Amino acid sequence: MSKLPRSSRLASPVDTAAHGEYRISRRPDDPRPLYRFTGHVVEDPQPGRYHIYAGWFCPWSQRVTIARALAGLEDAVTVSYVDNQRDGRGWAFRERYGPDPVNGFTLLRHAYEATEEGFDGHVSVPTLWDRHLARVVSNDFAGIGIDLATRFGRLANPVAETYPEALREEIESLDVSIDSPARLAALDERLAGREYLVGGVLTEADIRLWVHLARLGPSLAGYPNLLRYARALYTIPAFRDTTDFTTFAHPDWTLA
């Protein structure tokens, strides 16, 4: 790929008047966004093969960037960030976080169209890109995170084994949704006297809950066990360094 001038690799500003609002693609019989790519990382890949396109604002992206950090893959798997705002063109690369360092795309959509001509699914973050095959592997955030935790073999230098086989069933069965005060209360009660959600160790379940707790803002103060737990997680670099509170709905909130 030729090295283009920085300015030519940045998207123009968000302009909904010209490009409209972004519309999430869905199947007629399914309200969920249409995630077209669900591939997997090859076992024990070469360093530098994979790149993650992420968004600081996005809880699903943060699940993946936390998993990457906890697996000790910062040098093996690169990451870059799209702009925090989008118009009808979808996520883009702008001055705040810089250009796409892998392909020089100005829009994340270009990665999808380079993979599937006429792509008509959901353009989302996180997106996992394979440099060797020059294509999107996956935009299935759950699958990407688990792959980072389990498939990198000798490249991994884990801070924590976040998806141990003995705990996988419990991790997957645990509902960490926080869609109601009752659910928050149940999670708060579960964490009474516990450091972590499952098995007494830091796991994927804690990653999944953290990204929602971090976005709750001051309302988290009403749940003492959850607040203690969230503050403890925030002391771990993988959680703290992947969190930018200014991109959330509560920009003045902090767990420090």
PDB file of N, CA, C and O in Angstrom, residues 41-46 71-73 76 147-158 161:
ATOM      1  N   VAL A  41     -10.236 -16.355  14.457  1.00  0.00           N
ATOM      2  CA  VAL A  41      -8.784 -16.291  14.396  1.00  0.00           C
ATOM      3  C   VAL A  41      -8.244 -17.704  14.186  1.00  0.00           C
ATOM      4  O   VAL A  41      -8.745 -18.665  14.770  1.00  0.00           O
ATOM      5  N   VAL A  42      -7.222 -17.834  13.344  1.00  0.00           N
ATOM      6  CA  VAL A  42      -6.585 -19.143  13.189  1.00  0.00           C
ATOM      7  C   VAL A  42      -5.855 -19.493  14.482  1.00  0.00           C
ATOM      8  O   VAL A  42      -5.453 -18.608  15.243  1.00  0.00           O
ATOM      9  N   GLU A  43      -5.684 -20.764  14.748  1.00  0.00           N
ATOM     10  CA  GLU A  43      -4.974 -21.183  15.950  1.00  0.00           C
ATOM     11  C   GLU A  43      -3.501 -20.786  15.871  1.00  0.00           C
ATOM     12  O   GLU A  43      -2.841 -20.997  14.858  1.00  0.00           O
ATOM     13  N   ASP A  44      -3.006 -20.178  16.973  1.00  0.00           N
ATOM     14  CA  ASP A  44      -1.591 -19.834  17.112  1.00  0.00           C
ATOM     15  C   ASP A  44      -1.082 -19.041  15.907  1.00  0.00           C
ATOM     16  O   ASP A  44      -0.141 -19.447  15.221  1.00  0.00           O
ATOM     17  N   PRO A  45      -1.667 -17.877  15.632  1.00  0.00           N
ATOM     18  CA  PRO A  45      -1.304 -17.111  14.444  1.00  0.00           C
ATOM     19  C   PRO A  45       0.055 -16.432  14.586  1.00  0.00           C
ATOM     20  O   PRO A  45       0.626 -16.336  15.674  1.00  0.00           O
ATOM     21  N   GLN A  46       0.553 -15.929  13.469  1.00  0.00           N
ATOM     22  CA  GLN A  46       1.781 -15.150  13.481  1.00  0.00           C
ATOM     23  C   GLN A  46       1.503 -13.771  14.064  1.00  0.00           C
ATOM     24  O   GLN A  46       0.409 -13.219  13.893  1.00  0.00           O
ATOM     25  N   ALA A  71      -5.118 -10.627  27.743  1.00  0.00           N
ATOM     26  CA  ALA A  71      -4.399 -11.745  27.120  1.00  0.00           C
ATOM     27  C   ALA A  71      -2.944 -11.400  26.827  1.00  0.00           C
ATOM     28  O   ALA A  71      -2.184 -12.260  26.372  1.00  0.00           O
ATOM     29  N   GLY A  72      -2.554 -10.141  27.084  1.00  0.00           N
ATOM     30  CA  GLY A  72      -1.176  -9.735  26.823  1.00  0.00           C
ATOM     31  C   GLY A  72      -0.830  -9.690  25.355  1.00  0.00           C
ATOM     32  O   GLY A  72       0.288 -10.018  24.959  1.00  0.00           O
ATOM     33  N   LEU A  73      -1.782  -9.235  24.540  1.00  0.00           N
ATOM     34  CA  LEU A  73      -1.600  -9.271  23.084  1.00  0.00           C
ATOM     35  C   LEU A  73      -1.358  -7.890  22.474  1.00  0.00           C
ATOM     36  O   LEU A  73      -1.477  -7.719  21.255  1.00  0.00           O
ATOM     37  N   ALA A  76       1.013  -8.109  19.678  1.00  0.00           N
ATOM     38  CA  ALA A  76       0.696  -9.096  18.644  1.00  0.00           C
ATOM     39  C   ALA A  76      -0.519  -8.718  17.808  1.00  0.00           C
ATOM     40  O   ALA A  76      -0.630  -9.101  16.641  1.00  0.00           O
ATOM     41  N   ASP A 147     -11.997 -15.376  21.045  1.00  0.00           N
ATOM     42  CA  ASP A 147     -10.827 -15.757  20.252  1.00  0.00           C
ATOM     43  C   ASP A 147      -9.549 -15.144  20.826  1.00  0.00           C
ATOM     44  O   ASP A 147      -8.500 -15.798  20.896  1.00  0.00           O
ATOM     45  N   LEU A 148      -9.614 -13.898  21.226  1.00  0.00           N
ATOM     46  CA  LEU A 148      -8.437 -13.253  21.805  1.00  0.00           C
ATOM     47  C   LEU A 148      -7.990 -13.957  23.077  1.00  0.00           C
ATOM     48  O   LEU A 148      -6.797 -14.053  23.365  1.00  0.00           O
ATOM     49  N   ALA A 149      -8.949 -14.474  23.815  1.00  0.00           N
ATOM     50  CA  ALA A 149      -8.639 -15.134  25.087  1.00  0.00           C
ATOM     51  C   ALA A 149      -8.138 -16.561  24.906  1.00  0.00           C
ATOM     52  O   ALA A 149      -7.491 -17.101  25.813  1.00  0.00           O
ATOM     53  N   THR A 150      -8.410 -17.173  23.753  1.00  0.00           N
ATOM     54  CA  THR A 150      -8.190 -18.625  23.669  1.00  0.00           C
ATOM     55  C   THR A 150      -7.349 -19.114  22.505  1.00  0.00           C
ATOM     56  O   THR A 150      -6.880 -20.260  22.532  1.00  0.00           O
ATOM     57  N   ARG A 151      -7.122 -18.308  21.465  1.00  0.00           N
ATOM     58  CA  ARG A 151      -6.573 -18.874  20.234  1.00  0.00           C
ATOM     59  C   ARG A 151      -5.172 -18.388  19.864  1.00  0.00           C
ATOM     60  O   ARG A 151      -4.673 -18.711  18.783  1.00  0.00           O
ATOM     61  N   PHE A 152      -4.526 -17.636  20.751  1.00  0.00           N
ATOM     62  CA  PHE A 152      -3.247 -17.041  20.358  1.00  0.00           C
ATOM     63  C   PHE A 152      -2.022 -17.785  20.858  1.00  0.00           C
ATOM     64  O   PHE A 152      -0.899 -17.381  20.585  1.00  0.00           O
ATOM     65  N   GLY A 153      -2.206 -18.864  21.564  1.00  0.00           N
ATOM     66  CA  GLY A 153      -1.111 -19.763  21.906  1.00  0.00           C
ATOM     67  C   GLY A 153       0.116 -19.067  22.454  1.00  0.00           C
ATOM     68  O   GLY A 153       0.071 -18.328  23.439  1.00  0.00           O
ATOM     69  N   ARG A 154       1.249 -19.262  21.784  1.00  0.00           N
ATOM     70  CA  ARG A 154       2.539 -18.761  22.259  1.00  0.00           C
ATOM     71  C   ARG A 154       2.613 -17.239  22.262  1.00  0.00           C
ATOM     72  O   ARG A 154       3.476 -16.651  22.954  1.00  0.00           O
ATOM     73  N   LEU A 155       1.746 -16.565  21.517  1.00  0.00           N
ATOM     74  CA  LEU A 155       1.782 -15.101  21.489  1.00  0.00           C
ATOM     75  C   LEU A 155       1.185 -14.488  22.745  1.00  0.00           C
ATOM     76  O   LEU A 155       1.483 -13.351  23.097  1.00  0.00           O
ATOM     77  N   ALA A 156       0.314 -15.216  23.390  1.00  0.00           N
ATOM     78  CA  ALA A 156      -0.375 -14.681  24.558  1.00  0.00           C
ATOM     79  C   ALA A 156       0.552 -14.655  25.770  1.00  0.00           C
ATOM     80  O   ALA A 156       1.362 -15.557  25.975  1.00  0.00           O
ATOM     81  N   ASN A 157       0.412 -13.599  26.547  1.00  0.00           N
ATOM     82  CA  ASN A 157       1.115 -13.478  27.826  1.00  0.00           C
ATOM     83  C   ASN A 157       0.091 -12.978  28.833  1.00  0.00           C
ATOM     84  O   ASN A 157       0.128 -11.828  29.272  1.00  0.00           O
ATOM     85  N   PRO A 158      -0.862 -13.850  29.187  1.00  0.00           N
ATOM     86  CA  PRO A 158      -2.061 -13.379  29.856  1.00  0.00           C
ATOM     87  C   PRO A 158      -1.851 -12.852  31.273  1.00  0.00           C
ATOM     88  O   PRO A 158      -1.114 -13.435  32.064  1.00  0.00           O
ATOM     89  N   GLU A 161      -6.474 -15.650  32.762  1.00  0.00           N
ATOM     90  CA  GLU A 161      -7.122 -16.587  31.840  1.00  0.00           C
ATOM     91  C   GLU A 161      -8.621 -16.326  31.942  1.00  0.00           C
ATOM     92  O   GLU A 161      -9.291 -16.836  32.835  1.00  0.00           O
TER      93      GLU A 161
END
